[in-house]
Coordinates of C-alpha atoms in Angstrom, one line a residue:
M14 CA -33.9 -29.3 -1.9
K15 CA -31.5 -31.8 -1.0
T16 CA -29.5 -30.4 -3.4
R17 CA -29.9 -26.9 -2.3
V18 CA -29.3 -27.3 0.8
L19 CA -25.6 -29.0 0.3
S20 CA -25.0 -26.8 -2.4
T21 CA -25.6 -23.7 0.6
A22 CA -23.7 -26.1 2.8
L23 CA -20.7 -26.0 0.4
Y24 CA -20.9 -22.5 -0.3
Y25 CA -20.5 -21.9 3.6
F26 CA -17.5 -24.4 4.0
L27 CA -16.0 -22.5 1.4
I28 CA -16.3 -19.2 3.2
V29 CA -15.3 -20.4 6.5
L30 CA -12.5 -21.8 4.5
L31 CA -11.0 -18.6 2.9
L32 CA -11.8 -16.8 6.5
L33 CA -9.5 -19.4 8.1
C34 CA -6.5 -19.2 5.1
I35 CA -6.9 -15.1 5.7
L36 CA -6.9 -14.9 9.5
V37 CA -4.9 -17.8 11.1
P38 CA -1.8 -16.4 9.0
I39 CA -2.5 -12.8 10.5
Y40 CA -3.6 -14.6 14.1
W41 CA -0.2 -16.4 14.2
L42 CA 2.0 -12.9 13.6
I43 CA 0.0 -11.4 16.2
M44 CA -0.2 -13.6 18.8
P45 CA 3.7 -14.5 18.8
S46 CA 4.9 -10.8 19.6
F47 CA 3.0 -11.2 22.5
L48 CA 5.2 -14.2 23.8
P49 CA 8.7 -15.0 25.5
P50 CA 11.0 -16.5 23.2
D51 CA 11.1 -19.6 25.5
E52 CA 7.4 -19.9 24.5
M53 CA 7.4 -18.7 20.8
F54 CA 9.6 -21.3 20.1
A55 CA 7.7 -24.1 22.1
F56 CA 6.8 -27.4 20.0
P57 CA 4.3 -28.4 19.9
P58 CA 3.3 -24.6 19.5
H59 CA 0.6 -23.0 22.0
L60 CA -2.6 -22.1 20.1
F61 CA -3.6 -19.7 22.6
P62 CA -0.2 -17.9 25.0
R63 CA -0.1 -19.0 28.4
T64 CA 2.6 -16.1 29.1
F65 CA 1.6 -12.6 27.6
T66 CA 3.8 -9.8 27.8
L67 CA 4.6 -6.2 26.2
K68 CA 8.6 -7.0 26.4
N69 CA 8.9 -7.4 22.8
Y70 CA 7.3 -3.9 22.2
Y71 CA 8.9 -2.0 25.2
D72 CA 12.7 -3.7 23.5
L73 CA 11.3 -2.0 19.6
I74 CA 10.5 0.9 20.9
V75 CA 13.0 1.6 24.1
T76 CA 15.7 -0.7 23.7
Y77 CA 16.5 -0.9 20.7
P78 CA 17.1 2.9 19.4
K79 CA 19.4 3.0 22.4
T80 CA 21.5 -0.4 22.0
V81 CA 21.1 -1.3 18.1
T82 CA 20.1 1.8 16.5
I83 CA 17.0 0.5 15.2
D84 CA 14.6 3.2 15.6
M85 CA 11.1 1.5 14.4
L86 CA 8.9 4.6 15.3
L87 CA 11.5 6.9 13.3
Y88 CA 11.0 4.0 10.3
L89 CA 8.0 4.6 10.4
R90 CA 7.7 8.1 10.5
N91 CA 9.9 8.2 7.4
S92 CA 7.4 5.5 5.4
F93 CA 4.5 8.2 6.8
I94 CA 6.1 11.1 4.9
A95 CA 7.4 9.8 1.5
C96 CA 4.3 7.4 1.5
G97 CA 2.3 10.5 1.9
I98 CA 3.5 13.2 -0.2
A99 CA 4.1 10.5 -3.0
S100 CA 0.4 9.3 -2.8
C101 CA -1.1 12.9 -3.1
I102 CA 1.3 13.5 -6.3
V103 CA 0.3 10.3 -7.8
L104 CA -3.5 11.3 -7.5
V105 CA -2.7 14.7 -9.4
I106 CA -0.6 12.9 -12.1
S107 CA -3.5 10.3 -12.6
V108 CA -6.4 12.4 -12.5
L109 CA -4.7 15.4 -15.0
A110 CA -3.9 12.2 -17.3
G111 CA -6.9 10.1 -17.1
Y112 CA -8.9 13.1 -17.2
A113 CA -7.0 13.9 -20.9
L114 CA -7.4 10.5 -22.0
A115 CA -11.2 10.4 -20.9
R116 CA -12.1 14.1 -22.3
S117 CA -10.0 14.5 -25.4
F118 CA -9.3 13.2 -28.5
F119 CA -5.9 13.4 -30.5
P120 CA -3.6 11.4 -32.7
G121 CA -1.8 8.7 -30.9
K122 CA -4.3 8.2 -28.1
G123 CA -4.4 4.5 -28.2
T124 CA -0.7 4.4 -28.6
L125 CA -0.3 6.4 -25.7
R126 CA -2.7 4.4 -23.5
T127 CA -1.0 1.1 -24.9
A128 CA 2.3 2.0 -23.7
V129 CA 1.5 3.4 -20.6
I130 CA -0.3 -0.4 -19.7
L131 CA 3.2 -1.8 -21.3
T132 CA 5.1 -0.1 -18.4
Q133 CA 2.8 -2.2 -16.0
M134 CA 4.4 -5.3 -17.7
M135 CA 8.0 -4.5 -17.0
P136 CA 9.6 -5.4 -13.8
A137 CA 10.4 -2.5 -11.7
V138 CA 13.9 -4.3 -11.2
L139 CA 15.3 -3.3 -14.9
F140 CA 15.0 0.2 -13.8
F141 CA 16.7 0.2 -10.0
I142 CA 20.3 0.8 -11.9
P143 CA 19.6 3.6 -14.0
I144 CA 17.3 5.1 -11.3
Y145 CA 20.8 4.5 -8.7
L146 CA 22.8 6.1 -10.9
F147 CA 20.3 9.0 -11.7
M148 CA 19.6 9.8 -7.8
K149 CA 23.5 10.0 -7.1
R150 CA 24.2 12.0 -9.4
L151 CA 21.6 14.4 -7.9
G152 CA 22.8 13.4 -5.0
L153 CA 19.8 12.2 -3.7
V154 CA 20.7 8.9 -2.6
N155 CA 19.9 8.0 1.4
N156 CA 16.8 11.4 0.9
L157 CA 13.7 10.3 1.3
L158 CA 13.2 12.9 -1.7
A159 CA 14.7 10.0 -4.0
L160 CA 11.5 8.0 -3.0
I161 CA 9.1 10.9 -3.6
L162 CA 10.4 11.3 -6.7
I163 CA 10.6 7.7 -7.7
Y164 CA 7.5 6.2 -6.1
P165 CA 4.9 8.1 -8.5
G166 CA 6.3 6.9 -11.5
M167 CA 5.9 3.6 -10.2
V168 CA 2.3 3.8 -9.2
A169 CA 0.5 6.3 -11.9
P170 CA 0.1 4.3 -14.5
F171 CA -1.8 1.9 -13.2
S172 CA -3.9 4.9 -11.3
T173 CA -4.2 6.6 -14.6
L174 CA -6.1 3.7 -16.3
I175 CA -8.5 3.3 -13.4
S176 CA -9.1 7.3 -13.3
E177 CA -10.0 7.3 -16.8
A178 CA -12.3 4.5 -16.7
Y179 CA -14.0 6.2 -14.0
I180 CA -14.1 9.6 -15.2
A181 CA -15.4 8.3 -18.4
N182 CA -18.4 7.3 -16.6
I183 CA -19.1 10.7 -15.6
P184 CA -21.8 12.4 -18.1
Q185 CA -20.1 14.8 -20.3
E186 CA -23.4 16.9 -20.2
I187 CA -22.5 17.9 -16.3
E188 CA -19.2 19.3 -17.8
E189 CA -20.8 20.9 -20.9
S190 CA -23.2 22.6 -18.7
A191 CA -20.3 24.0 -16.6
L192 CA -18.6 25.8 -19.9
L193 CA -21.8 27.2 -21.0
D194 CA -21.9 29.0 -17.4
G195 CA -18.3 30.0 -17.8
A196 CA -16.1 27.2 -15.9
G197 CA -12.7 26.9 -16.6
V198 CA -10.9 23.1 -17.0
G199 CA -9.6 23.8 -13.6
T200 CA -12.5 24.8 -11.9
I201 CA -14.2 21.5 -13.9
L202 CA -11.9 19.4 -12.4
F203 CA -11.6 20.3 -8.4
R204 CA -15.4 21.4 -8.5
I205 CA -17.1 18.7 -10.3
I206 CA -14.9 15.7 -11.6
F207 CA -13.2 15.8 -7.6
P208 CA -16.4 15.3 -6.0
L209 CA -17.8 13.5 -8.1
A210 CA -15.6 11.0 -8.4
A211 CA -14.7 10.7 -4.3
P212 CA -14.3 7.0 -4.2
M213 CA -11.7 7.0 -7.0
V214 CA -9.9 9.6 -5.0
V215 CA -10.3 7.5 -2.3
A216 CA -9.1 4.3 -3.9
I217 CA -6.4 6.0 -5.9
L218 CA -4.8 7.3 -2.5
I219 CA -5.1 3.9 -0.8
Y220 CA -4.3 1.8 -3.3
S221 CA -1.2 4.0 -3.9
F222 CA 0.0 4.5 0.0
V223 CA 0.2 0.9 0.7
W224 CA 2.1 -0.1 -2.5
M225 CA 4.6 2.2 -1.5
W226 CA 4.1 1.4 2.4
N227 CA 5.3 -2.4 1.3
D228 CA 7.9 -1.5 -0.7
L229 CA 11.5 -3.0 0.5
V230 CA 14.0 -3.6 -2.5
I231 CA 13.5 0.3 -3.7
A232 CA 13.7 1.8 -0.3
L233 CA 16.9 -0.1 0.5
V234 CA 18.4 0.3 -3.0
L235 CA 17.7 4.4 -2.5
C236 CA 17.3 4.9 1.4
H237 CA 19.6 2.6 3.4
A238 CA 21.4 4.7 6.0
N239 CA 19.7 4.7 9.1
E240 CA 18.1 7.7 9.7
V241 CA 16.0 7.9 6.2
R242 CA 15.2 4.1 6.4
T243 CA 11.4 3.2 5.6
A244 CA 9.3 0.8 8.3
S245 CA 9.9 -2.1 5.6
V246 CA 13.5 -1.5 5.5
G247 CA 13.5 -1.3 9.3
L248 CA 12.0 -4.6 9.7
F249 CA 14.5 -6.0 7.1
S250 CA 16.9 -4.8 10.0
F251 CA 16.3 -7.4 12.2
I252 CA 17.4 -10.3 9.8
G253 CA 21.2 -10.8 10.5
A254 CA 23.6 -12.7 8.6
A255 CA 23.2 -15.9 11.1
T256 CA 20.4 -15.0 13.5
V257 CA 17.3 -13.5 13.3
E258 CA 15.3 -11.3 16.4
W259 CA 12.1 -12.6 16.1
G260 CA 10.7 -10.6 18.9
G261 CA 11.8 -7.4 17.4
L262 CA 10.2 -8.1 13.9
L263 CA 7.8 -9.8 15.2
A264 CA 6.6 -6.3 17.2
G265 CA 7.7 -4.4 14.1
T266 CA 5.7 -6.1 11.6
V267 CA 2.5 -5.6 13.7
L268 CA 3.1 -2.0 13.8
C269 CA 3.7 -2.1 10.1
I270 CA 0.4 -3.5 9.1
L271 CA -1.7 -1.3 11.3
P272 CA -1.9 1.9 9.0
P273 CA -3.2 -0.3 5.9
L274 CA -5.4 -1.9 7.9
L275 CA -7.0 0.5 9.2
L276 CA -7.3 2.2 6.1
F277 CA -8.8 -0.9 4.4
A278 CA -11.4 -1.2 7.2
F279 CA -12.5 2.6 7.4
F280 CA -12.7 3.1 3.5
Q281 CA -13.1 -0.1 1.8
K282 CA -16.9 0.6 0.5
F283 CA -15.2 3.5 -1.1
I284 CA -12.0 1.6 -2.4
I285 CA -14.6 -1.2 -3.6
Q286 CA -16.9 1.7 -5.3
G287 CA -13.7 3.2 -6.6
I288 CA -12.4 0.5 -8.4
L289 CA -15.4 -1.6 -9.7
A290 CA -16.7 1.9 -11.4
G291 CA -13.5 2.5 -12.9
S292 CA -13.2 -1.0 -14.5
L293 CA -15.9 -0.7 -17.1
K294 CA -16.6 1.8 -19.5
T295 CA -19.7 2.7 -20.7

């Protein structure tokens, strides 16, 4: 009995410790964004703010676009456009490729799957120079279309593996019945596979969106001009050679973490179902 009580107490202690490790950094990010500079750098630091202000957010939204041409709302819009369109492209590519790998049998199928896995083991930095030169030749440097074309190639391989594993768990008899009723491959995909694989679709969309939303290096290489910067590149703009504009950086970071946070909050059930159901094949 005593051993069971100790194990339960240790279990909850570890859970609380894990929650603190996750929540304390988030709190320490959000709280200083509402502080004036003198209290932001007070030592010892204040656990709870003594002076509450929205000046950092006002400067971020109103002052900086006029004075130092850092327009965070523009950068957020650019990120939504590039990440949203590219995520939809990833979904279409990964579902079509995953369906082909799960349902078709052709020579070299195993080799193709291995090649898809190997692409995820190669660091993306290896491709930066050829990608930049290719986009420069196409005239797409400092154009959001460059990100829309490049991002799917970075994210689609992993999404394809999830899609293949999930579709493989869908009973093939459903598709065979549809074929007997005269349905084509397109009808099966969009009227049977997509509805049955709704958790997988949501998981792929959110995984793709968050991966692209968090990207800094690719966006910094291809879209460094002010009018086409993404949110992550915009945050990088607050870091100068000698100083860091902490108020704007913290306020901008809070705005940037809200979209992924809200996505996970509202769709976490579908994300877990999509990833877990696609992690094993029967």
